[in-house]
Amino acid sequence: MFVLSALLIGCGEEPTERIEETQFDNLPPYSAVIDLEPATPYTNDDLEAIIVASSTDPNDDAVTVEYYWYKNDELQADLTEASIGADLTEVGETWTVEVIANDGTLQSAASTRSVTIRNSPPSVEAYLQWIDGNGDLVADLDSPGTDSNLADFTGYHLQVVASGSDIDTTDEITFSYAWTLNGEDSSIEEDTLEESAMDRGQEWIVSVTATDGLVDSSLELSFSFYNA
């Protein structure tokens, strides 16, 4: 640090020394501007710290950036990169990234961002199949489509076969069903449409919903019967 020393002498006064600071040898770098993406992460999302505006140094020194990751306020000392994998996160955890710029001697103030891991929605798949009165699959009958001939399916019931998966392995998936007839609620909530409910000229839609207790995923299957 360069300083300027001066002796000040007034009338009848003892000499006094005044020290003025004129220049500093080194100043810390400025903090980087950062973001943490995604802003709404699920358990199948990687987390990445994004440098929105880089750190600069008032002395034009070379600057390096250091990353510190915290899980529920606990430092994860082995995580030092700009991103972390989804396999490290779980539902409900709060993750914070702290970015500090360093000019080799001094550090900037920390820039921080935090997110909370949300529950991932389950996936759902479904198809229709014909079953007989005993609930056994009728293998030689295709599922109905647009303008199917109801006479081809006499004596059989129509069943939804649903399956799903969830990246949150501890979640249990359950399914629900809602049938609509010609655009109106049919009040049928089972996975099977009985033969007695089917008639020519009908348009059916069944909505299949998979839930893990927190988040739902749905799809629709539609078909109709030809009216000669």
GROMACS .gro file of C-alpha atoms in nm:
model
  228
    1MET     CA    1   0.000   0.000   0.000
    2PHE     CA    2   0.136   0.339  -0.094
    3VAL     CA    3   0.088   0.613   0.168
    4LEU     CA    4   0.154   0.981   0.176
    5SER     CA    5   0.294   1.119   0.500
    6ALA     CA    6   0.286   1.486   0.583
    7LEU     CA    7   0.391   1.693   0.883
    8LEU     CA    8   0.135   1.952   0.980
    9ILE     CA    9   0.263   2.245   1.186
   10GLY     CA   10   0.031   2.515   1.313
   11CYS     CA   11   0.106   2.824   1.515
   12GLY     CA   12   0.207   2.726   1.863
   13GLU     CA   13   0.127   2.363   1.795
   14GLU     CA   14   0.342   2.055   1.806
   15PRO     CA   15   0.409   1.895   1.468
   16THR     CA   16   0.152   1.625   1.387
   17GLU     CA   17   0.171   1.358   1.122
   18ARG     CA   18  -0.122   1.282   0.893
   19ILE     CA   19  -0.132   0.962   0.689
   20GLU     CA   20  -0.342   0.952   0.375
   21GLU     CA   21  -0.418   0.633   0.188
   22THR     CA   22  -0.372   0.690  -0.183
   23GLN     CA   23  -0.359   0.343  -0.338
   24PHE     CA   24  -0.408  -0.020  -0.236
   25ASP     CA   25  -0.185  -0.300  -0.355
   26ASN     CA   26  -0.477  -0.542  -0.404
   27LEU     CA   27  -0.857  -0.543  -0.391
   28PRO     CA   28  -1.084  -0.850  -0.390
   29PRO     CA   29  -1.264  -0.945  -0.713
   30TYR     CA   30  -1.627  -0.855  -0.760
   31SER     CA   31  -1.887  -1.126  -0.707
   32ALA     CA   32  -2.022  -1.311  -1.009
   33VAL     CA   33  -2.392  -1.296  -1.090
   34ILE     CA   34  -2.529  -1.652  -1.096
   35ASP     CA   35  -2.844  -1.856  -1.143
   36LEU     CA   36  -2.932  -2.213  -1.048
   37GLU     CA   37  -3.120  -2.421  -1.304
   38PRO     CA   38  -3.376  -2.559  -1.329
   39ALA     CA   39  -3.561  -2.315  -1.104
   40THR     CA   40  -3.819  -2.586  -1.030
   41PRO     CA   41  -3.622  -2.912  -1.023
   42TYR     CA   42  -3.764  -3.262  -0.992
   43THR     CA   43  -3.577  -3.571  -0.881
   44ASN     CA   44  -3.482  -3.657  -1.240
   45ASP     CA   45  -3.321  -3.316  -1.304
   46ASP     CA   46  -2.951  -3.236  -1.282
   47LEU     CA   47  -2.868  -2.906  -1.108
   48GLU     CA   48  -2.636  -2.655  -1.275
   49ALA     CA   49  -2.497  -2.322  -1.156
   50ILE     CA   50  -2.503  -2.073  -1.444
   51ILE     CA   51  -2.267  -1.773  -1.453
   52VAL     CA   52  -2.489  -1.489  -1.575
   53ALA     CA   53  -2.221  -1.221  -1.537
   54SER     CA   54  -1.858  -1.316  -1.477
   55SER     CA   55  -1.651  -1.188  -1.188
   56THR     CA   56  -1.402  -0.913  -1.265
   57ASP     CA   57  -1.107  -0.786  -1.064
   58PRO     CA   58  -1.039  -0.415  -0.997
   59ASN     CA   59  -0.666  -0.485  -1.029
   60ASP     CA   60  -0.714  -0.682  -1.352
   61ASP     CA   61  -0.587  -0.996  -1.181
   62ALA     CA   62  -0.681  -1.335  -1.325
   63VAL     CA   63  -0.990  -1.470  -1.150
   64THR     CA   64  -1.089  -1.830  -1.081
   65VAL     CA   65  -1.433  -1.945  -0.966
   66GLU     CA   66  -1.499  -2.198  -0.690
   67TYR     CA   67  -1.826  -2.387  -0.634
   68TYR     CA   68  -1.961  -2.499  -0.297
   69TRP     CA   69  -2.277  -2.714  -0.275
   70TYR     CA   70  -2.494  -2.746   0.034
   71LYS     CA   71  -2.768  -3.003   0.098
   72ASN     CA   72  -3.008  -2.877   0.364
   73ASP     CA   73  -2.738  -2.628   0.474
   74GLU     CA   74  -2.473  -2.901   0.506
   75LEU     CA   75  -2.163  -2.855   0.290
   76GLN     CA   76  -2.101  -3.140   0.043
   77ALA     CA   77  -1.724  -3.115   0.038
   78ASP     CA   78  -1.676  -3.356  -0.252
   79LEU     CA   79  -1.896  -3.153  -0.489
   80THR     CA   80  -1.684  -2.880  -0.648
   81GLU     CA   81  -1.808  -2.859  -1.007
   82ALA     CA   82  -2.069  -2.630  -1.165
   83SER     CA   83  -2.329  -2.909  -1.181
   84ILE     CA   84  -2.446  -3.211  -0.982
   85GLY     CA   85  -2.634  -3.520  -1.098
   86ALA     CA   86  -2.998  -3.602  -1.030
   87ASP     CA   87  -2.891  -3.923  -0.857
   88LEU     CA   88  -2.767  -3.713  -0.563
   89THR     CA   89  -3.100  -3.544  -0.489
   90GLU     CA   90  -3.421  -3.656  -0.322
   91VAL     CA   91  -3.769  -3.512  -0.281
   92GLY     CA   92  -3.792  -3.230  -0.028
   93GLU     CA   93  -3.421  -3.150  -0.009
   94THR     CA   94  -3.305  -2.790  -0.037
   95TRP     CA   95  -2.989  -2.748  -0.244
   96THR     CA   96  -2.778  -2.432  -0.238
   97VAL     CA   97  -2.482  -2.344  -0.458
   98GLU     CA   98  -2.229  -2.086  -0.342
   99VAL     CA   99  -1.997  -1.933  -0.602
  100ILE     CA  100  -1.684  -1.747  -0.488
  101ALA     CA  101  -1.433  -1.569  -0.714
  102ASN     CA  102  -1.064  -1.576  -0.619
  103ASP     CA  103  -0.777  -1.365  -0.757
  104GLY     CA  104  -0.512  -1.585  -0.597
  105THR     CA  105  -0.498  -1.381  -0.279
  106LEU     CA  106  -0.840  -1.244  -0.197
  107GLN     CA  107  -1.190  -1.382  -0.239
  108SER     CA  108  -1.512  -1.213  -0.345
  109ALA     CA  109  -1.830  -1.219  -0.145
  110ALA     CA  110  -2.027  -1.537  -0.210
  111SER     CA  111  -2.306  -1.547  -0.468
  112THR     CA  112  -2.575  -1.799  -0.368
  113ARG     CA  113  -2.889  -1.956  -0.512
  114SER     CA  114  -3.116  -2.225  -0.366
  115VAL     CA  115  -3.384  -2.464  -0.494
  116THR     CA  116  -3.604  -2.730  -0.337
  117ILE     CA  117  -3.637  -3.070  -0.506
  118ARG     CA  118  -3.994  -3.151  -0.603
  119ASN     CA  119  -4.163  -3.485  -0.647
  120SER     CA  120  -4.136  -3.629  -1.000
  121PRO     CA  121  -4.467  -3.723  -1.164
  122PRO     CA  122  -4.516  -4.090  -1.249
  123SER     CA  123  -4.533  -4.205  -1.609
  124VAL     CA  124  -4.844  -4.388  -1.726
  125GLU     CA  125  -4.923  -4.621  -2.018
  126ALA     CA  126  -5.249  -4.797  -2.094
  127TYR     CA  127  -5.428  -5.004  -2.357
  128LEU     CA  128  -5.763  -5.177  -2.401
  129GLN     CA  129  -5.831  -5.549  -2.422
  130TRP     CA  130  -6.137  -5.773  -2.443
  131ILE     CA  131  -6.205  -6.024  -2.164
  132ASP     CA  132  -6.466  -6.296  -2.127
  133GLY     CA  133  -6.710  -6.348  -1.841
  134ASN     CA  134  -6.439  -6.513  -1.632
  135GLY     CA  135  -6.205  -6.217  -1.672
  136ASP     CA  136  -5.974  -6.404  -1.909
  137LEU     CA  137  -5.813  -6.231  -2.206
  138VAL     CA  138  -5.972  -6.292  -2.547
  139ALA     CA  139  -5.649  -6.298  -2.741
  140ASP     CA  140  -5.787  -6.302  -3.096
  141LEU     CA  141  -5.986  -5.977  -3.060
  142ASP     CA  142  -5.828  -5.637  -3.127
  143SER     CA  143  -5.915  -5.344  -2.905
  144PRO     CA  144  -6.187  -5.119  -3.050
  145GLY     CA  145  -6.106  -4.812  -3.253
  146THR     CA  146  -6.307  -4.551  -3.439
  147ASP     CA  147  -6.640  -4.688  -3.565
  148SER     CA  148  -6.591  -5.046  -3.450
  149ASN     CA  149  -6.868  -5.299  -3.510
  150LEU     CA  150  -7.016  -5.387  -3.172
  151ALA     CA  151  -7.151  -5.718  -3.306
  152ASP     CA  152  -6.793  -5.840  -3.331
  153PHE     CA  153  -6.758  -5.827  -2.953
  154THR     CA  154  -7.080  -5.986  -2.831
  155GLY     CA  155  -7.040  -6.158  -2.494
  156TYR     CA  156  -6.722  -5.976  -2.395
  157HIS     CA  157  -6.625  -5.691  -2.162
  158LEU     CA  158  -6.368  -5.420  -2.230
  159GLN     CA  159  -6.082  -5.381  -1.983
  160VAL     CA  160  -5.815  -5.110  -1.936
  161VAL     CA  161  -5.465  -5.240  -1.868
  162ALA     CA  162  -5.256  -4.966  -1.708
  163SER     CA  163  -4.892  -4.956  -1.605
  164GLY     CA  164  -4.661  -4.687  -1.475
  165SER     CA  165  -4.323  -4.609  -1.329
  166ASP     CA  166  -4.173  -4.342  -1.106
  167ILE     CA  167  -3.817  -4.224  -1.074
  168ASP     CA  168  -3.888  -4.178  -0.703
  169THR     CA  169  -3.843  -4.545  -0.625
  170THR     CA  170  -4.009  -4.524  -0.283
  171ASP     CA  171  -4.336  -4.395  -0.431
  172GLU     CA  172  -4.629  -4.634  -0.473
  173ILE     CA  173  -4.835  -4.579  -0.788
  174THR     CA  174  -5.211  -4.627  -0.793
  175PHE     CA  175  -5.450  -4.590  -1.087
  176SER     CA  176  -5.798  -4.446  -1.125
  177TYR     CA  177  -6.040  -4.450  -1.418
  178ALA     CA  178  -6.313  -4.217  -1.542
  179TRP     CA  179  -6.536  -4.311  -1.836
  180THR     CA  180  -6.735  -4.062  -2.044
  181LEU     CA  181  -7.012  -4.155  -2.287
  182ASN     CA  182  -7.087  -3.916  -2.574
  183GLY     CA  183  -6.907  -3.640  -2.381
  184GLU     CA  184  -7.096  -3.695  -2.054
  185ASP     CA  185  -6.976  -3.850  -1.729
  186SER     CA  186  -7.093  -4.212  -1.717
  187SER     CA  187  -7.022  -4.255  -1.342
  188ILE     CA  188  -6.814  -4.566  -1.423
  189GLU     CA  189  -6.490  -4.564  -1.222
  190GLU     CA  190  -6.371  -4.922  -1.265
  191ASP     CA  191  -6.108  -5.051  -1.506
  192THR     CA  192  -6.371  -5.259  -1.691
  193LEU     CA  193  -6.659  -5.154  -1.916
  194GLU     CA  194  -6.930  -5.418  -1.894
  195GLU     CA  195  -7.097  -5.550  -2.210
  196SER     CA  196  -7.434  -5.427  -2.081
  197ALA     CA  197  -7.313  -5.063  -2.094
  198MET     CA  198  -7.218  -5.078  -2.462
  199ASP     CA  199  -7.445  -5.001  -2.754
  200ARG     CA  200  -7.424  -4.897  -3.119
  201GLY     CA  201  -7.363  -4.527  -3.191
  202GLN     CA  202  -7.171  -4.464  -2.871
  203GLU     CA  203  -6.849  -4.266  -2.836
  204TRP     CA  204  -6.645  -4.361  -2.532
  205ILE     CA  205  -6.341  -4.200  -2.366
  206VAL     CA  206  -6.165  -4.345  -2.065
  207SER     CA  207  -5.923  -4.128  -1.869
  208VAL     CA  208  -5.649  -4.321  -1.688
  209THR     CA  209  -5.474  -4.140  -1.402
  210ALA     CA  210  -5.162  -4.259  -1.223
  211THR     CA  211  -5.077  -4.098  -0.889
  212ASP     CA  212  -4.790  -4.141  -0.645
  213GLY     CA  213  -4.985  -3.968  -0.370
  214LEU     CA  214  -4.850  -3.622  -0.455
  215VAL     CA  215  -4.850  -3.579  -0.833
  216ASP     CA  216  -5.078  -3.717  -1.106
  217SER     CA  217  -5.023  -3.815  -1.469
  218SER     CA  218  -5.310  -3.892  -1.706
  219LEU     CA  219  -5.387  -4.016  -2.055
  220GLU     CA  220  -5.703  -4.084  -2.253
  221LEU     CA  221  -5.816  -4.376  -2.468
  222SER     CA  222  -6.111  -4.327  -2.702
  223PHE     CA  223  -6.324  -4.554  -2.924
  224SER     CA  224  -6.671  -4.566  -3.075
  225PHE     CA  225  -6.918  -4.819  -3.212
  226TYR     CA  226  -7.058  -4.793  -3.563
  227ASN     CA  227  -7.430  -4.729  -3.597
  228ALA     CA  228  -7.558  -4.884  -3.921
   0.00000   0.00000   0.00000
